[in-house]
Coordinates of C-alpha atoms in Angstrom, one line a residue:
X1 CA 49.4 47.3 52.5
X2 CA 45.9 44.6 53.2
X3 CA 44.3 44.6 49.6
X4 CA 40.1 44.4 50.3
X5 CA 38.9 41.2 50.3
X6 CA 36.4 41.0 47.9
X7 CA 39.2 41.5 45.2
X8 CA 40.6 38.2 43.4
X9 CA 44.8 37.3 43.3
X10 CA 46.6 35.4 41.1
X11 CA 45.5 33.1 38.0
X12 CA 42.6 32.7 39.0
X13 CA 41.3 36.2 39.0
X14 CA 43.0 36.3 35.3
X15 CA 41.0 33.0 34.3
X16 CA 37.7 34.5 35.8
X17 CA 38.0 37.8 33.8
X18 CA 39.3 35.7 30.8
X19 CA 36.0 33.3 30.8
X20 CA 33.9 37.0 30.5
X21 CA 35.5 38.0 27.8
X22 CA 34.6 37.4 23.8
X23 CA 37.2 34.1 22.4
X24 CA 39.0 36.4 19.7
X25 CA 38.4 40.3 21.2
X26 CA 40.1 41.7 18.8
X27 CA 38.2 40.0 15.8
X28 CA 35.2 40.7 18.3
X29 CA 36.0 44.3 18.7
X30 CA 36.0 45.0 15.0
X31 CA 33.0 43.7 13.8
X32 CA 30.9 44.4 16.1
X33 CA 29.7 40.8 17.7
X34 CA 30.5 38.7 20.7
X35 CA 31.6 35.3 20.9
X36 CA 28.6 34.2 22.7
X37 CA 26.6 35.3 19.7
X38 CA 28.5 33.1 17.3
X39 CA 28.2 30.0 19.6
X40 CA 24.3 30.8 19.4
X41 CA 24.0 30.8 15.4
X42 CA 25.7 27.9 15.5
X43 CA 24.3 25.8 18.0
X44 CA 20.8 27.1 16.4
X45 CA 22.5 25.7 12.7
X46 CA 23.7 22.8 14.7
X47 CA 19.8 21.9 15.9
X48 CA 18.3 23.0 12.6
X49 CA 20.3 20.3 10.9
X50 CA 19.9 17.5 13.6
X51 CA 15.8 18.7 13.5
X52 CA 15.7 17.9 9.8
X53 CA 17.8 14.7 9.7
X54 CA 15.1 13.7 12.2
X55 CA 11.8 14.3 9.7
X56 CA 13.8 12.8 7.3
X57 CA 14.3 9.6 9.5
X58 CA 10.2 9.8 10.5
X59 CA 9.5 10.2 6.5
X60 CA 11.6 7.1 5.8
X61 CA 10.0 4.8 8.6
X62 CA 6.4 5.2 7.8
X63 CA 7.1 4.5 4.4
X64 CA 8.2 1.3 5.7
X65 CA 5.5 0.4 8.1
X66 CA 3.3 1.6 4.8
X67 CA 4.9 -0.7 2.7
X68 CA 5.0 -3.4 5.5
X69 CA 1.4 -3.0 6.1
X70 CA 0.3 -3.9 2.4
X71 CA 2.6 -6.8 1.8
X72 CA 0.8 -8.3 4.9
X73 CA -2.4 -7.4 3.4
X74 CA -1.3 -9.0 0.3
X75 CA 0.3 -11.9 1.4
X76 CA -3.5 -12.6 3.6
X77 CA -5.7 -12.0 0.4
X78 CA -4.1 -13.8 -2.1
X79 CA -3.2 -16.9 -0.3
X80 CA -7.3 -17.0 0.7
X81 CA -9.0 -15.7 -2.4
X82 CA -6.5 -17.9 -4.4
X83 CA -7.4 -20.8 -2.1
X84 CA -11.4 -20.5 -2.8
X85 CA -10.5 -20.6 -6.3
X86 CA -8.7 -23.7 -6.5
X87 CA -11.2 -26.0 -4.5
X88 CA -14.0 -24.0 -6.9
X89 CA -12.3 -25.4 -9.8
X90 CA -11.8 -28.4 -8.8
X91 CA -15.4 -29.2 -6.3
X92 CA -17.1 -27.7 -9.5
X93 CA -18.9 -31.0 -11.3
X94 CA -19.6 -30.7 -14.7
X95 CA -23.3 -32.5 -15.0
X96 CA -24.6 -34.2 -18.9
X97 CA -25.7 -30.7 -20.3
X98 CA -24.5 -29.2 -23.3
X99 CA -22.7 -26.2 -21.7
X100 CA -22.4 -23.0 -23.7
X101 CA -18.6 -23.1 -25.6
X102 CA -18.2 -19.8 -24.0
X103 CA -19.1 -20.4 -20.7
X104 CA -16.5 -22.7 -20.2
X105 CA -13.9 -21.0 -21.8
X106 CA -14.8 -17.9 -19.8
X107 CA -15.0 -20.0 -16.8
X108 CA -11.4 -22.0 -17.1
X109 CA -9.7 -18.3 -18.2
X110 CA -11.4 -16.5 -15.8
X111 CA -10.2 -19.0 -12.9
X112 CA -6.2 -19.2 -14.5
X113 CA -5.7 -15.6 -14.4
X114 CA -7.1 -15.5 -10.8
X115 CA -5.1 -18.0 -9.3
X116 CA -1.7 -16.5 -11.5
X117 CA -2.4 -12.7 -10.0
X118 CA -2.7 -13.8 -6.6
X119 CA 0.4 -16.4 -6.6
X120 CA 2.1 -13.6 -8.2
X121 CA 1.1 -11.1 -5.1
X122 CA 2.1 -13.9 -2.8
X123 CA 5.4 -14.2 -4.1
X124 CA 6.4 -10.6 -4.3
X125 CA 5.0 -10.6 -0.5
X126 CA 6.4 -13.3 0.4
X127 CA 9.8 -12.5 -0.9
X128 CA 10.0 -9.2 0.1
X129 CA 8.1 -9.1 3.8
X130 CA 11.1 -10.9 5.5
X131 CA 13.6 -8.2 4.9
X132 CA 11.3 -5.5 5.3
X133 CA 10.1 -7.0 8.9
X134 CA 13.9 -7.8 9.3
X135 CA 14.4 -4.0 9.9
X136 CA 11.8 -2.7 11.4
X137 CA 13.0 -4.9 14.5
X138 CA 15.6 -3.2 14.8
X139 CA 14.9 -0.2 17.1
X140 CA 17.9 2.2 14.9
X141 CA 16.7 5.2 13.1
X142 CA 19.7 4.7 11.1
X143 CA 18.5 0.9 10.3
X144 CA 15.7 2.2 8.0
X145 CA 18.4 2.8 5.1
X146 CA 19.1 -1.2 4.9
X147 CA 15.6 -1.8 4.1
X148 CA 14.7 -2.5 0.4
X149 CA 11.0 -0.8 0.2
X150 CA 12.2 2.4 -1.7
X151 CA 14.2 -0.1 -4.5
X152 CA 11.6 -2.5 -4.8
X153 CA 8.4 0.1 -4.1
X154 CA 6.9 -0.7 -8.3
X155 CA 6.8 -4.5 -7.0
X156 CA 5.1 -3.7 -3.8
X157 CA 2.5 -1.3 -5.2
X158 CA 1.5 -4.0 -8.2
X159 CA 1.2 -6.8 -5.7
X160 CA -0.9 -4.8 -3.4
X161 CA -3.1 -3.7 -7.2
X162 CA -3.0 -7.2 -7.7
X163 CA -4.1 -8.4 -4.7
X164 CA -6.8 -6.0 -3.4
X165 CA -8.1 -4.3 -6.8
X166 CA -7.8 -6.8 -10.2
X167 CA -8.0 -10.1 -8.0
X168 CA -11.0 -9.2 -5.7
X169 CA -12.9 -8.1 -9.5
X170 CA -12.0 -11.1 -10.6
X171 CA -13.2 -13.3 -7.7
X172 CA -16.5 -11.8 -8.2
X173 CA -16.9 -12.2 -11.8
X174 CA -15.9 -16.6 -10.8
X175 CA -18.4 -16.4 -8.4
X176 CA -20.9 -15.4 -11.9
X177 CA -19.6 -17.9 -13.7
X178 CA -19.9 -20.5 -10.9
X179 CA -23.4 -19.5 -10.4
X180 CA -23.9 -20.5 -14.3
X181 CA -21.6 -23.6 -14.3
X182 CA -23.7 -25.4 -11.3
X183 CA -27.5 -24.1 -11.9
X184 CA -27.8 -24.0 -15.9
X185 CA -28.0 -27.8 -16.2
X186 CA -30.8 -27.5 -13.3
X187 CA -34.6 -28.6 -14.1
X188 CA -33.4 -29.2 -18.6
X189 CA -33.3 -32.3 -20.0
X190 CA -29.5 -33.1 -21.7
X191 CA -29.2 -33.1 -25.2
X192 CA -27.2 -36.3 -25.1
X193 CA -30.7 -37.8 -23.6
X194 CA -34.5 -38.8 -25.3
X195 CA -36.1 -35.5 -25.2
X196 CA -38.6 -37.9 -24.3
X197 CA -40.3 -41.5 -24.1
X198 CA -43.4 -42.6 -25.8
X199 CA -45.7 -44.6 -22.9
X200 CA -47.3 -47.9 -23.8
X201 CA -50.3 -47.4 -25.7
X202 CA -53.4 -49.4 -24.4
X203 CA -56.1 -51.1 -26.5
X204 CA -58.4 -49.0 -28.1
X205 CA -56.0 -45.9 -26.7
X206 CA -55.5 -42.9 -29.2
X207 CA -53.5 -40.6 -26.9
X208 CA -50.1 -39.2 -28.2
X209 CA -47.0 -39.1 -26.6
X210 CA -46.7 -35.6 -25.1
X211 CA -43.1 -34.0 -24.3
X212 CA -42.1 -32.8 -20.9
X213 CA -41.6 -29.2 -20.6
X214 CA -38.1 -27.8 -19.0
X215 CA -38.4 -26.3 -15.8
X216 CA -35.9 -22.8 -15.9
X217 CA -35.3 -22.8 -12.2
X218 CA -31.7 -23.0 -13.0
X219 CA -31.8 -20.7 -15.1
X220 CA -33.5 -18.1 -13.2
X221 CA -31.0 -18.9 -10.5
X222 CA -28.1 -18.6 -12.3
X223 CA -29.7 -15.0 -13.4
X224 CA -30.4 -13.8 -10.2
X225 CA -27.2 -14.1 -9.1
X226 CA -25.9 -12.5 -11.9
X227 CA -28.5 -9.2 -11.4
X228 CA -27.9 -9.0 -7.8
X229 CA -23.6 -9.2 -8.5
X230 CA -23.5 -6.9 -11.3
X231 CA -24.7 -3.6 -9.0
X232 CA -22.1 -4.8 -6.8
X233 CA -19.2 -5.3 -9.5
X234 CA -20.3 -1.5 -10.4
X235 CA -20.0 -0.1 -6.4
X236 CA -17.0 -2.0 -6.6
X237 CA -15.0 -0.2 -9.4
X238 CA -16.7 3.3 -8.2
X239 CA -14.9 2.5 -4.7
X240 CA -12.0 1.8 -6.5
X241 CA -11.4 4.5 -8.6
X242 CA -12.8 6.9 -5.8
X243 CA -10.3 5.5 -3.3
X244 CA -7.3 5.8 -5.8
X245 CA -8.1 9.6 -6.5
X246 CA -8.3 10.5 -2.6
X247 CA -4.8 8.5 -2.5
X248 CA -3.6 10.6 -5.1
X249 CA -5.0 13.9 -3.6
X250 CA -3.9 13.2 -0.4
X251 CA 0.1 12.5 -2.0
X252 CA 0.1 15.6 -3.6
X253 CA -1.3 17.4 -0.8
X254 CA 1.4 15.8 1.4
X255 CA 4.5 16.6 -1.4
X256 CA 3.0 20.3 -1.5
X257 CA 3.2 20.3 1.9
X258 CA 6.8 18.9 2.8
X259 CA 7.5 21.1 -1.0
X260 CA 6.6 24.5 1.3
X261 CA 8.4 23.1 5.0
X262 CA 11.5 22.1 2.7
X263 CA 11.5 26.0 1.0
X264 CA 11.4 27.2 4.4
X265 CA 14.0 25.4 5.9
X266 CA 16.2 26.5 2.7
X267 CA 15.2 30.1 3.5
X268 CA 15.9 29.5 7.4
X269 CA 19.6 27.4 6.4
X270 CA 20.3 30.7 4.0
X271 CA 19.9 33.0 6.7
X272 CA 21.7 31.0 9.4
X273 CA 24.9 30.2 6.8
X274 CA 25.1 33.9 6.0
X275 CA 24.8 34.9 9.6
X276 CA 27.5 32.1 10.5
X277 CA 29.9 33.9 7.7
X278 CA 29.1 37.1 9.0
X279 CA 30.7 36.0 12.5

């Protein structure tokens, strides 16, 4: 007898009916699911886990373009501001004036610790940078774990303080003391000098010697340039301490948010697991 001819002989009409049914039917038949529903919660686990690994890779890199980014800052600052401070030091001529005892102690200190925190940003920058810009090169998610921004992170952050906040305040307070150094000795007679120089008397002359009054140009200059930098020394420290405190509200805001997205994928990793053991 002709069998129709839509109907399937042999293997293959075994292996056709075989792919359509569940992996395990037996297992299948008693709890209730398919096999196509278990491939699903585990493909989705699968995905949820590869989609995580991934944020955590993004997280990792921009912390080290961040920390790439202020070492170069750093490194640009401190080698210029540092510079300006040594040829101030050294252009600076003392003139014949009795100088304050102060001033030039305030002036040599002041000009020290300048020069040590920026060497000391440049050499944490400097040290650092090339590994850092070493593996960024590298186009590898998995290359971000060789970098050493998260062990040495204290070191970056205080050379970027260093640099940008305590050295720039202390490159305005040398140019104060500069101002004072070059204009005090300005329109005064030294000490180490006459204050001043009888003229020749002529015959029958009875005028008396009569002393030069000091001119206080320098002086005023000197103060003027310390009343227009003090309002700006003040701006200064609000933009500081204003720009640290949006930093710091911004962080948390950014750790409360990746605090809620991590308890969600916990509740979402829970739910998948259980559904896994469940199949």
């Amino acid at each position: 007898p002709m069998k129709p001819s839509g109907a399937a002989e042999g293997p293959e009409a075994e292996g056709a009916d075989g792919e359509r049914e569940p992996l395990n039917p037996d297992a299948a038949e008693a709890l209730g699911v398919s096999a196509t529903y278990r491939e699903f919660v585990r493909r989705s686990y699968l995905e949820l886990m590869s989609a995580n690994q991934h944020s955590l890779h993004a997280l990792n890199w921009r912390r080290l373009y961040l920390s790439r980014a202020k070492l170069k800052a750093s490194s640009r600052t401190s080698a210029l501001l540092s510079g300006f401070a040594m040829v101030a030091m050294v252009e600076v001529q003392l003139e014949d004036y009795n100088y304050p005892q102060e001033l030039l102690v305030a002036f040599s200190a002041c000009t020290t610790v300048l020069v040590a925190v920026h060497l000391f940003a440049l050499m944490v920058s400097t040290c650092i940078l090339p590994n850092i810009e070493a593996v960024s090169n590298i186009h590898n998610l998995n290359s971000v774990n060789e970098s050493p921004h998260e062990r040495m992170h204290r070191y970056i952050e205080l050379a970027w303080g260093f640099s940008t906040a305590l050295g720039i305040f202390l490159f305005l307070t040398e140019v104060v003391l500069i101002c004072w150094v070059k204009f005090m000795p300005v329109g005064r007679v030294s000490s180490a000098k006459p204050c001043c120089t009888a003229p020749p008397l002529l015959a029958g002359s009875m005028a008396a010697p009569t002393a030069a009054a000091p001119d206080s140009s320098g002086w005023n200059a000197a103060l003027a340039s310390t009343v227009i930098m003090v309002p700006v020394g003040v701006v200064f420290i609000i933009f500081a301490l204003h720009f640290y405190r949006s930093l710091v509200g911004h962080k948390t805001d950014r750790h409360q948010q990746e605090l809620e997205e991590l308890n969600q994928i916990k509740y979402q990793l829970d739910g998948e697991a259980t559904a896994l053991q469940v199949v």
